[in-house]
mmCIF file of C-alpha atoms in Angstrom:
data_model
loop_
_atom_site.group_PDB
_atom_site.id
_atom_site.type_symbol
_atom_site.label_atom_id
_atom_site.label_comp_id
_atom_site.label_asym_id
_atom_site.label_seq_id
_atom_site.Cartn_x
_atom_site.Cartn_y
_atom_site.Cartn_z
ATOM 1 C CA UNK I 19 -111.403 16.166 -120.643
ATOM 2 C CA UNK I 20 -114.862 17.937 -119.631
ATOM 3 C CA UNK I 21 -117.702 15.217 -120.031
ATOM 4 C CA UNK I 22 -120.780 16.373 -121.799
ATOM 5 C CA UNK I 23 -123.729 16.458 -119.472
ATOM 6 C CA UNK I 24 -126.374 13.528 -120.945
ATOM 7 C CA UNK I 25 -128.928 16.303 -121.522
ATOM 8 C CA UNK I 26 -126.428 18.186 -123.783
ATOM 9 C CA UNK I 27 -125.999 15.689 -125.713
ATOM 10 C CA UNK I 28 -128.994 14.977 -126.713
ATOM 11 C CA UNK I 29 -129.918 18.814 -127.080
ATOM 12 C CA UNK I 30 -127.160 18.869 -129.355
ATOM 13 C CA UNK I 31 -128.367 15.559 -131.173
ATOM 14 C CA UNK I 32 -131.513 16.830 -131.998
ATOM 15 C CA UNK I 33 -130.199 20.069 -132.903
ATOM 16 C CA UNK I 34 -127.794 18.211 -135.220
ATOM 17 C CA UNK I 35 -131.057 16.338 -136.755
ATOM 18 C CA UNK I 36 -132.702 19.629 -137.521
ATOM 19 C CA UNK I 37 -130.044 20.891 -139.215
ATOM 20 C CA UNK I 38 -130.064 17.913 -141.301
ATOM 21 C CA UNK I 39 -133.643 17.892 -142.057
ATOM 22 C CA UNK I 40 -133.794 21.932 -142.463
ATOM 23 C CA UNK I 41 -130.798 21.461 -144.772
ATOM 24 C CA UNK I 42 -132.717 18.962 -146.869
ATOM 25 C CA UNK I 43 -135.673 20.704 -147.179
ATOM 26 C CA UNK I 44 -133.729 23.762 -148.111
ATOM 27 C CA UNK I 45 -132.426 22.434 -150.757
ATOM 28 C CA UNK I 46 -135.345 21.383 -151.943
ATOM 29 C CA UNK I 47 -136.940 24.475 -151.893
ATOM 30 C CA UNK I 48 -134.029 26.624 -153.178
ATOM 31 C CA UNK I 49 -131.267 24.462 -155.124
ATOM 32 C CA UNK I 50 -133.982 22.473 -156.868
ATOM 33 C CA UNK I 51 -134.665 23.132 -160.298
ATOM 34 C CA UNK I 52 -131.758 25.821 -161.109
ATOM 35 C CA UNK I 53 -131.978 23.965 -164.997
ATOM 36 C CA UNK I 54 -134.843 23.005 -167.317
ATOM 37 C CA UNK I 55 -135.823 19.531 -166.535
ATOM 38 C CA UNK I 56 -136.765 16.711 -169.125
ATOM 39 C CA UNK I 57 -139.445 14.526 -169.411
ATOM 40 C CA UNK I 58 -138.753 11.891 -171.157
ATOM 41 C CA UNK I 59 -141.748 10.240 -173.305
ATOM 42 C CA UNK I 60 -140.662 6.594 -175.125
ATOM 43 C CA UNK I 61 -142.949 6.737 -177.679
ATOM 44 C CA UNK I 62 -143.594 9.493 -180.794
ATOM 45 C CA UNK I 63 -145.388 12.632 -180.247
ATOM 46 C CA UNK I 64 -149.123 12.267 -180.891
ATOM 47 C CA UNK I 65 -149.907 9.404 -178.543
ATOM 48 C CA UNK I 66 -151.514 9.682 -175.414
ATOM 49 C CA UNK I 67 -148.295 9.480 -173.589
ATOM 50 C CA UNK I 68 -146.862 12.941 -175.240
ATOM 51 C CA UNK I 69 -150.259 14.032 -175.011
ATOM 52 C CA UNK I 70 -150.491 13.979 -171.095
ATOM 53 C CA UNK I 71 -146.224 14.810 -170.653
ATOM 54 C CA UNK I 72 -147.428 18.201 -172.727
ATOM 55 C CA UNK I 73 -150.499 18.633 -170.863
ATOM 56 C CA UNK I 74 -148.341 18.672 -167.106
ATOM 57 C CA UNK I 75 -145.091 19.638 -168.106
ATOM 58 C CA UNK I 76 -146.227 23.407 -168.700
ATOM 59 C CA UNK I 77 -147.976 23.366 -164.961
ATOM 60 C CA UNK I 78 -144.589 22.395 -163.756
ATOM 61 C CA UNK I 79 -142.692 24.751 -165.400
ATOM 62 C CA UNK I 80 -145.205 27.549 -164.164
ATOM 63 C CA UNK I 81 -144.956 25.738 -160.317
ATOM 64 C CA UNK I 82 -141.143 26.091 -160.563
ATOM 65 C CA UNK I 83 -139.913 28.236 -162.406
ATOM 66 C CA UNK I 84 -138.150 26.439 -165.155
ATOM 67 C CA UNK I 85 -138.690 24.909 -168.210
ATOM 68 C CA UNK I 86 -140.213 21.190 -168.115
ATOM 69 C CA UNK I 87 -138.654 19.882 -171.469
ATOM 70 C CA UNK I 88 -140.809 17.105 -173.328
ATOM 71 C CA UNK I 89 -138.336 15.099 -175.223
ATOM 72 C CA UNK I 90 -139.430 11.968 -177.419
ATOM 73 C CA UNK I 91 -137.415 9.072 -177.524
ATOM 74 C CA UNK I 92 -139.273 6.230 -178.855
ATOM 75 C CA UNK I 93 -138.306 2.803 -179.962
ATOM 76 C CA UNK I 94 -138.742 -0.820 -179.176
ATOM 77 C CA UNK I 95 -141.960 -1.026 -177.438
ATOM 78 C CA UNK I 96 -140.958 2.259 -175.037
ATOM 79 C CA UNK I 97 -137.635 0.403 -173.850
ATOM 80 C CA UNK I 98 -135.132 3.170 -175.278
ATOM 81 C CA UNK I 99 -136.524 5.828 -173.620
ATOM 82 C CA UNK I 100 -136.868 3.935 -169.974
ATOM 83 C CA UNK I 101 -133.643 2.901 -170.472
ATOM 84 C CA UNK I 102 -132.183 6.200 -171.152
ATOM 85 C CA UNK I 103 -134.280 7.465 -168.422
ATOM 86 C CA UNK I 104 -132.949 4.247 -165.836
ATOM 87 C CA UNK I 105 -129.436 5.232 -166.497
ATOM 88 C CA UNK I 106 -129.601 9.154 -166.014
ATOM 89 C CA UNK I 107 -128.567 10.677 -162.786
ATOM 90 C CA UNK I 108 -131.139 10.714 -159.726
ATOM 91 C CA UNK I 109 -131.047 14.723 -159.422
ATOM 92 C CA UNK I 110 -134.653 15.273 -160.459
ATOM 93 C CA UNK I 111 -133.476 16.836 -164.309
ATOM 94 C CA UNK I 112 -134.613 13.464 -165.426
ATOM 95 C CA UNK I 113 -137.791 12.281 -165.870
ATOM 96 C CA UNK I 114 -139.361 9.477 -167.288
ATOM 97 C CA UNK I 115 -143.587 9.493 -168.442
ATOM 98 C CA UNK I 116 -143.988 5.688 -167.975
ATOM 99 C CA UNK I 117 -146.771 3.833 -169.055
ATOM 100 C CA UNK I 118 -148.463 0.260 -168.040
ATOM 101 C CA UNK I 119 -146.189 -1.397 -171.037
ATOM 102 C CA UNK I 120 -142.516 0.318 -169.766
ATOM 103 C CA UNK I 121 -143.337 -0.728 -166.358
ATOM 104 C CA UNK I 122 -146.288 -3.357 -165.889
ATOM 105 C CA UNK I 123 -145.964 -5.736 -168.997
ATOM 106 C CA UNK I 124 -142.189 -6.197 -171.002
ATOM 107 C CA UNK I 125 -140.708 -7.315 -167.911
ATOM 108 C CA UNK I 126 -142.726 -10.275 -168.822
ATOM 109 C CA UNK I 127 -142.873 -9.949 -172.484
ATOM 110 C CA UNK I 128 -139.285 -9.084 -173.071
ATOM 111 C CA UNK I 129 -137.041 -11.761 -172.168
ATOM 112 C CA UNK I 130 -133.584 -9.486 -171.892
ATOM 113 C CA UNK I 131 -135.089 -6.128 -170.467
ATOM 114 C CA UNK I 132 -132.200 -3.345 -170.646
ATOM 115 C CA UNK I 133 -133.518 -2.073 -167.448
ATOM 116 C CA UNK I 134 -135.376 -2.555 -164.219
ATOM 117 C CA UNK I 135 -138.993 -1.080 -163.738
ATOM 118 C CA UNK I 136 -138.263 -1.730 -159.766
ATOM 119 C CA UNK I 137 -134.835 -0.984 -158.962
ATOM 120 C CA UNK I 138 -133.902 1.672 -161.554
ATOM 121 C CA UNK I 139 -137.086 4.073 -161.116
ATOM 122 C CA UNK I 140 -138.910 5.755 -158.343
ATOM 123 C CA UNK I 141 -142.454 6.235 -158.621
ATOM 124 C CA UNK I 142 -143.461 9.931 -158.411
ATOM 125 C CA UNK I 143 -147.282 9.894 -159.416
ATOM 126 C CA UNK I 144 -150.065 8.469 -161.341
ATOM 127 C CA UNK I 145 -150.723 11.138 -164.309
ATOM 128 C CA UNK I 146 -153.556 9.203 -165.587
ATOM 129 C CA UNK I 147 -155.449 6.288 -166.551
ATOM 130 C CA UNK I 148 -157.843 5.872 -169.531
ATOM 131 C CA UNK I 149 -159.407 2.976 -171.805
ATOM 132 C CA UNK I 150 -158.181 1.724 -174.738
ATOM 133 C CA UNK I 151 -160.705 1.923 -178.021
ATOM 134 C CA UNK I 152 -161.397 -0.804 -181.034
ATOM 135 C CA UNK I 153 -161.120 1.433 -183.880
ATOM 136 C CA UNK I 154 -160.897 0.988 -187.598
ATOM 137 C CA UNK I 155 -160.934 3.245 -190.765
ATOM 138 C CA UNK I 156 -164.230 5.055 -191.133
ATOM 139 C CA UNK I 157 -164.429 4.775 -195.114
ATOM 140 C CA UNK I 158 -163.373 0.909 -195.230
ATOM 141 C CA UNK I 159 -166.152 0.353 -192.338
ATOM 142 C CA UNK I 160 -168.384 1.651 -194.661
ATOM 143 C CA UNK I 161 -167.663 -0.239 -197.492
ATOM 144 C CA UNK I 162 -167.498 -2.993 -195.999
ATOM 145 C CA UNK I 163 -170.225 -2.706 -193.833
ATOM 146 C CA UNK I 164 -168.629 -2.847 -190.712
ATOM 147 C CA UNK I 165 -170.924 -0.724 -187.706
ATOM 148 C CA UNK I 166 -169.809 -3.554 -185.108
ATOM 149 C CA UNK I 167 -167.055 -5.512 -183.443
ATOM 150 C CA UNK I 168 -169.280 -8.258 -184.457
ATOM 151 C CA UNK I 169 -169.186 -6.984 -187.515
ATOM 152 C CA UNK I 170 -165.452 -6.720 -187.680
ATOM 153 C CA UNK I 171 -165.055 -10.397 -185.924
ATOM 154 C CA UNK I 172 -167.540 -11.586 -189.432
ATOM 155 C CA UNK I 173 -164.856 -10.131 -191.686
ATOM 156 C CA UNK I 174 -161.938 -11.077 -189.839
ATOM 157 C CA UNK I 175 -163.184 -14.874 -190.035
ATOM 158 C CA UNK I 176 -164.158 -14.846 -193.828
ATOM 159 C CA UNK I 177 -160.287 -13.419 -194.289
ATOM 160 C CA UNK I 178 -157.955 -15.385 -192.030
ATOM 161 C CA UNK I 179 -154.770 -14.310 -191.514
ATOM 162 C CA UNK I 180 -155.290 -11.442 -193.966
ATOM 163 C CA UNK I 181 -156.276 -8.556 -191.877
ATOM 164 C CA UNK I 182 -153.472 -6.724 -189.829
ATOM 165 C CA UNK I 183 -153.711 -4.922 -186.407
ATOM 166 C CA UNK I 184 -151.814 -1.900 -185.306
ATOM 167 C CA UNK I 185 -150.068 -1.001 -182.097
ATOM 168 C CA UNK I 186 -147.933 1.760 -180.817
ATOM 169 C CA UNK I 187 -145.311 -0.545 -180.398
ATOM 170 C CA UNK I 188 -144.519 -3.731 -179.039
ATOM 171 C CA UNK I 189 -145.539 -4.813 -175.625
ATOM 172 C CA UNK I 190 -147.921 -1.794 -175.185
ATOM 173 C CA UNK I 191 -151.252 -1.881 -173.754
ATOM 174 C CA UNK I 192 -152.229 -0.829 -176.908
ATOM 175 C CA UNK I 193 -150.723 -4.497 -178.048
ATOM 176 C CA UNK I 194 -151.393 -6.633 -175.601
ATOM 177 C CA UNK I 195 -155.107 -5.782 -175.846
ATOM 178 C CA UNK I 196 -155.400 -6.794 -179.518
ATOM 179 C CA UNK I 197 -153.143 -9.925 -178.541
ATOM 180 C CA UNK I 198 -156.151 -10.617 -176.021
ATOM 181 C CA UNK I 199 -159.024 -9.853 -178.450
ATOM 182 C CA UNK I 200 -157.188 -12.128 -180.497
ATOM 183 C CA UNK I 201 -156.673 -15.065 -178.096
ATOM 184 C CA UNK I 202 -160.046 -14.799 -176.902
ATOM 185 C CA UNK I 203 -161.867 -14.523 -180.416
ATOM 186 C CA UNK I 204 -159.301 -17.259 -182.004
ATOM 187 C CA UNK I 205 -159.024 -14.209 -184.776
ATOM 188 C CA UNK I 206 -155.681 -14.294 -186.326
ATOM 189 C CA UNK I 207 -154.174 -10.479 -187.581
ATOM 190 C CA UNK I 208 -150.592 -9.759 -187.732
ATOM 191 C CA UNK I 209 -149.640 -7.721 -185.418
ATOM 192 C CA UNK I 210 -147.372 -4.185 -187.315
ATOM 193 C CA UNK I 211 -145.760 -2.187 -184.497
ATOM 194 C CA UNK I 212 -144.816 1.282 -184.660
ATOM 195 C CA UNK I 213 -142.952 3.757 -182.773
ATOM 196 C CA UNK I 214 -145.808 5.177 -181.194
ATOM 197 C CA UNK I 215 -149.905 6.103 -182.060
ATOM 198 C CA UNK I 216 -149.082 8.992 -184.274
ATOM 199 C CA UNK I 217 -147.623 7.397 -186.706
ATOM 200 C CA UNK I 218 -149.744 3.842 -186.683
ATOM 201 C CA UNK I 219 -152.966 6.669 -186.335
ATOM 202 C CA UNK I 220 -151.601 8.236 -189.724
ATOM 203 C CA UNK I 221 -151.362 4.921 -191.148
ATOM 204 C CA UNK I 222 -155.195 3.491 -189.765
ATOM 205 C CA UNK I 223 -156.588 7.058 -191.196
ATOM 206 C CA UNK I 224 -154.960 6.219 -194.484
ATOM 207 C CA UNK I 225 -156.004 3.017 -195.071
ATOM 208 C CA UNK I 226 -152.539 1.261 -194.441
ATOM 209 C CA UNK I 227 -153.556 -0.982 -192.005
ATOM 210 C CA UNK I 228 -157.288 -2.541 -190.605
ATOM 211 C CA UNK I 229 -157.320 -1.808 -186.772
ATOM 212 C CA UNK I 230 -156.105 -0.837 -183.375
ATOM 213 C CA UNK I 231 -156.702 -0.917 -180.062
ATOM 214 C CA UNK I 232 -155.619 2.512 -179.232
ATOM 215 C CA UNK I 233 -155.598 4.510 -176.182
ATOM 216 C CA UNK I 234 -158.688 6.742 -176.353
ATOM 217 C CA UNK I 235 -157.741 10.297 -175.576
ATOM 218 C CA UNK I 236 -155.081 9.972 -178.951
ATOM 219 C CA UNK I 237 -158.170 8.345 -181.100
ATOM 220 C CA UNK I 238 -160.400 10.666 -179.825
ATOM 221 C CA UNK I 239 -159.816 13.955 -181.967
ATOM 222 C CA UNK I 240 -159.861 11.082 -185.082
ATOM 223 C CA UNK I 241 -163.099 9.815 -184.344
ATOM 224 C CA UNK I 242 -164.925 12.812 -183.276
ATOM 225 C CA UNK I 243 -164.245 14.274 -186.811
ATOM 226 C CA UNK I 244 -165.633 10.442 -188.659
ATOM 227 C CA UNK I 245 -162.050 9.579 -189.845
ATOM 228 C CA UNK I 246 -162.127 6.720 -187.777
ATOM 229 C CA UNK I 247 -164.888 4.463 -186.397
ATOM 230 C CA UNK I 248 -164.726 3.083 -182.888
ATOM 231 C CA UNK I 249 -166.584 0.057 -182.576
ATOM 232 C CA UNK I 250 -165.617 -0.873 -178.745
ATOM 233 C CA UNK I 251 -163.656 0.282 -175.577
ATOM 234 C CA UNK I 252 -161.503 -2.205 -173.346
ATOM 235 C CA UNK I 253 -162.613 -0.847 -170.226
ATOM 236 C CA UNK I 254 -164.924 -3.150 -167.786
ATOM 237 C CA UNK I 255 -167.441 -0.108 -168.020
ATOM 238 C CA UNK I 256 -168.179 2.479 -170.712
ATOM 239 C CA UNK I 257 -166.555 5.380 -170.899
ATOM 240 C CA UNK I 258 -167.813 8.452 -170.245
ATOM 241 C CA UNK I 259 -166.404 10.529 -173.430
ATOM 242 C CA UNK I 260 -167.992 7.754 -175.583
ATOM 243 C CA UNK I 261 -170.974 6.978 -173.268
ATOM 244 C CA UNK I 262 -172.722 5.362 -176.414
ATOM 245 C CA UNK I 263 -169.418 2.960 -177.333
ATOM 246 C CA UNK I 264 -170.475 -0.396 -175.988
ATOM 247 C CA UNK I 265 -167.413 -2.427 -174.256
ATOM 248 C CA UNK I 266 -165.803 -5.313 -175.956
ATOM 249 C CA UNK I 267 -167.655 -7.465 -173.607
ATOM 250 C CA UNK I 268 -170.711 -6.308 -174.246
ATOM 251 C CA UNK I 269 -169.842 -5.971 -178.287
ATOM 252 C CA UNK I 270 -168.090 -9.225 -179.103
ATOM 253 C CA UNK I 271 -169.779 -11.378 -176.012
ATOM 254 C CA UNK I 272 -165.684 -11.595 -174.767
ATOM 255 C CA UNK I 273 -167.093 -11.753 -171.071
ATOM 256 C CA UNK I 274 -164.384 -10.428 -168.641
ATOM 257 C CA UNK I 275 -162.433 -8.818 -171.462
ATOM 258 C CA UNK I 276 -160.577 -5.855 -170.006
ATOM 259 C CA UNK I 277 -157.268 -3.863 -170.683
ATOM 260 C CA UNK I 278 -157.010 -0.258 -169.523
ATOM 261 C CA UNK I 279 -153.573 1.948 -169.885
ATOM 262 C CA UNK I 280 -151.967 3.376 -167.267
ATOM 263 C CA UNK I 281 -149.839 6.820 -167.884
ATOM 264 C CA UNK I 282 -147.153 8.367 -165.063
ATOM 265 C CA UNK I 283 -144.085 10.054 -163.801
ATOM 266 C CA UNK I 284 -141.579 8.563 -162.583
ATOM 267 C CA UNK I 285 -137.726 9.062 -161.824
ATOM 268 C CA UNK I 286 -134.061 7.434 -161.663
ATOM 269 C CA UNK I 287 -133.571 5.493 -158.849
ATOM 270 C CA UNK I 288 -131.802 7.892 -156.349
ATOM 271 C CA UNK I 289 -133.300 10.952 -156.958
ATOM 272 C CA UNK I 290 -134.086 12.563 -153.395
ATOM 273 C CA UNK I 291 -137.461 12.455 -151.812
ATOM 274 C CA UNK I 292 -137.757 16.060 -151.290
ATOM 275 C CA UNK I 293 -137.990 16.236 -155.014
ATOM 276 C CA UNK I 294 -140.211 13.539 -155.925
ATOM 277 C CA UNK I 295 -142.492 14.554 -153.204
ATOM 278 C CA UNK I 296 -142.380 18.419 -154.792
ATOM 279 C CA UNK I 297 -143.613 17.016 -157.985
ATOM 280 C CA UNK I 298 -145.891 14.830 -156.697
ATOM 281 C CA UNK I 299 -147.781 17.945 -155.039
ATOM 282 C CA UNK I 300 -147.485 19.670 -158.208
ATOM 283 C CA UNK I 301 -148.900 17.192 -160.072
ATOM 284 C CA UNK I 302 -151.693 16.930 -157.936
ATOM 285 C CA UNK I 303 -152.768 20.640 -158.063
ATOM 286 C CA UNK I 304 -152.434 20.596 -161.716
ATOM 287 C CA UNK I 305 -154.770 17.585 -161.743
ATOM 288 C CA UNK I 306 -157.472 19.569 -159.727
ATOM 289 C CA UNK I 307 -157.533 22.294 -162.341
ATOM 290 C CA UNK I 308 -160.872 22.053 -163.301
ATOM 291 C CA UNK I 309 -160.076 23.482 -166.254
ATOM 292 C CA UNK I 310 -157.197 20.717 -166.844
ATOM 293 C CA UNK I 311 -159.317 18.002 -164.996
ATOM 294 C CA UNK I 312 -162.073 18.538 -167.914
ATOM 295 C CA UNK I 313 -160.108 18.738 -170.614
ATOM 296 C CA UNK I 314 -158.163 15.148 -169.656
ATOM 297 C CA UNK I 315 -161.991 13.549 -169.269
ATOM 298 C CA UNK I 316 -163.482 14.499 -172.449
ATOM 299 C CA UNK I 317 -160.689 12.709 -173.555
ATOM 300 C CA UNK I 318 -161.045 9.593 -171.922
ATOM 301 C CA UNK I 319 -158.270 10.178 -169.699
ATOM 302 C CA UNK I 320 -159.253 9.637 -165.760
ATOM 303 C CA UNK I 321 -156.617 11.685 -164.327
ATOM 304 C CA UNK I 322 -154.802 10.794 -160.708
ATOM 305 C CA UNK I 323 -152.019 12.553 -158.788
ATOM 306 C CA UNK I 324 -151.777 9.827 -156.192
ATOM 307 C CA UNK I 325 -148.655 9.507 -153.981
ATOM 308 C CA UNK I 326 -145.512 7.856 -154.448
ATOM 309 C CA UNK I 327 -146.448 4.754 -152.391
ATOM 310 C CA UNK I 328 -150.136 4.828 -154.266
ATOM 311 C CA UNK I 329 -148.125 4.775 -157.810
ATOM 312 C CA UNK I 330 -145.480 2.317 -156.396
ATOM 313 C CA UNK I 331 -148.784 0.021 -155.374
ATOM 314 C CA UNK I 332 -149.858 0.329 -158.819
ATOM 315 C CA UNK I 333 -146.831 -0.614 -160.313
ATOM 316 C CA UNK I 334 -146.676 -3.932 -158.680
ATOM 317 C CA UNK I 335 -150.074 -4.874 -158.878
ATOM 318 C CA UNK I 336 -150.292 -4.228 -162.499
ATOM 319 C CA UNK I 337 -147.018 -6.052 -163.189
ATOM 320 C CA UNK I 338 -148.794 -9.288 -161.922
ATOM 321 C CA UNK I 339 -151.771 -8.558 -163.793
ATOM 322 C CA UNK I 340 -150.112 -7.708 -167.525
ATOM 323 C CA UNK I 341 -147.558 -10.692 -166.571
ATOM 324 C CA UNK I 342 -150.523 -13.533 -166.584
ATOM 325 C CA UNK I 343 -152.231 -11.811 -169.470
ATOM 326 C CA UNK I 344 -148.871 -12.330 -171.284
ATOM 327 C CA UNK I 345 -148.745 -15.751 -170.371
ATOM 328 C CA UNK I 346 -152.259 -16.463 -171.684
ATOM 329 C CA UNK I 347 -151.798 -14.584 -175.041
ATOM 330 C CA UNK I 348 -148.972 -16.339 -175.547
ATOM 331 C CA UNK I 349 -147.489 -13.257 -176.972
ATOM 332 C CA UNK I 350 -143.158 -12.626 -177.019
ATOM 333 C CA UNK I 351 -140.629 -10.232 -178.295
ATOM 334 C CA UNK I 352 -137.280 -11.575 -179.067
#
């Protein structure tokens, strides 16, 4: 048999590899999307996660050519949807808009989580970060006289245990960050979760419940037109849509208080980098839209586009963070 000359060989290795590679990128360039593609968002629409899946999904769909799907699928704290997202195929027609609860806190909050924010997810990008806001019901802050947190912390002492707090569900930032005003303050409120901010909004605006800690960019339409009042943002620093909202630190004296929300894509574990890494770039020049990139801050949204190793960074960092914060509050979900 004629031996292959050692120079051949690895001519012919290489040219093997570049098949390979030009074969991967190939179909990433041609095979990838031939479908619409869904985002998955596990909370109800009106919340700042929907708000930012609607505000990228249509530069996606223009970047390639198909339809970028925003489906809600909301329930127990944002589990459902990660879930449904974790157990989808990895061939980039399902995505999941995470958030800092789905993937930095009810891993420790949660004590049976039906799905792994490591193992069963890849980190694609960071959409966006923003603040969370203190805000309660414009007309029972005036009645009552309320044009502070301090204010708000008076009341909340001369009622114990009858005023009630709002979330967008359990284990959201949105939560956690009235479980730490709580803790901190030694307030008691009972905590009411719902399946997202649109519906505990509608709720706050009517009069159903006293306050919430809501992401800004979903409070923000509410308070610009006075139907709610927001007496303090989470953040460590103001916030530049509501330069003259004080932070809880500075308004309640809570020194150190801080819990910001996180917002981003992500996708089944599996799903080829060629793809992720096409979205990721996509994301990105959507983000540097000026026209986008103004819109997201004067709604209190900071918006990203890092890289998959930036996001996947994130995502570990935070867990540790949200997991001692847990601990501290002392707050669970059976």
């Amino acid at each position: 048999m004629a031996q292959t000359h050692p120079n051949r060989r690895l001519l012919l290795a290489c040219a093997a590899t570049l098949l390979a590679l030009a074969g991967g990128a190939n179909w990433a360039q041609t095979s990838w999307p031939t479908r619409p593609v869904r985002i998955v968002v596990p909370f109800a629409p009106g919340g700042t996660t929907d708000i930012l899946a609607r505000a990228v999904a249509p530069e996606l769909s223009k970047a390639f050519g198909q339809q970028f799907v925003v489906e809600n699928k909301a329930g127990a704290g944002g589990n459902l949807g990660a879930e449904a997202v974790a157990k989808s195929a990895g061939d980039g027609y399902t995505l999941l808009m995470g958030t800092v609860g789905t993937h930095g806190i009810n891993r420790a909050l949660y004590p049976k989580l039906p799905y792994d924010p490591f193992a069963d997810f890849v980190p694609i990008t960071l959409v966006a970060s923003v603040p969370n806001v203190m805000v309660v019901n414009a007309d029972a802050a005036r009645t009552a006289s309320i044009n502070s947190a301090q204010d708000f912390m008076k009341l909340a002492r001369s009622k114990p245990g009858k005023l009630n707090m709002a979330s967008s569900g359990n284990g959201t930032s949105i939560h956690l960050a009235g479980e730490l005003f709580k803790s901190q303050t030694g307030i008691f409120m009972t905590h009411i979760p719902y399946r997202g901010s649109g519906p505990a909004l509608l709720d706050l605006t009517a009069g159903q419940v006293d306050v919430m800690f809501d992401n800004l960019p979903s409070a923000m339409q509410l308070i610009k037109s006075g139907k709610l009042k927001a007496l303090a943002v989470t953040s460590a620093t103001r916030s530049g849509a509501l330069p003259d909202i004080p932070t809880v630190e500075e308004a309640a004296g809570l020194k150190g208080f801080e819990a910001t929300s996180w917002f981003g894509l992500l996708a089944p574990a599996g799903t080829p980098p060629e793809v992720v890494n096409r979205i990721q770039q996509e994301v990105a020049a959507a983000l540097n839209n000026p026209v986008i990139k103004e819109k997201m801050l004067s709604q209190g949204a900071i918006p990203s586009g890092n890289t998959p190793a930036q996001f996947a960074s994130l995502i570990e960092s935070e867990h540790k963070k949200w997991a001692q914060v847990v601990k501290l509050s002392g707050a669970r979900v059976d």
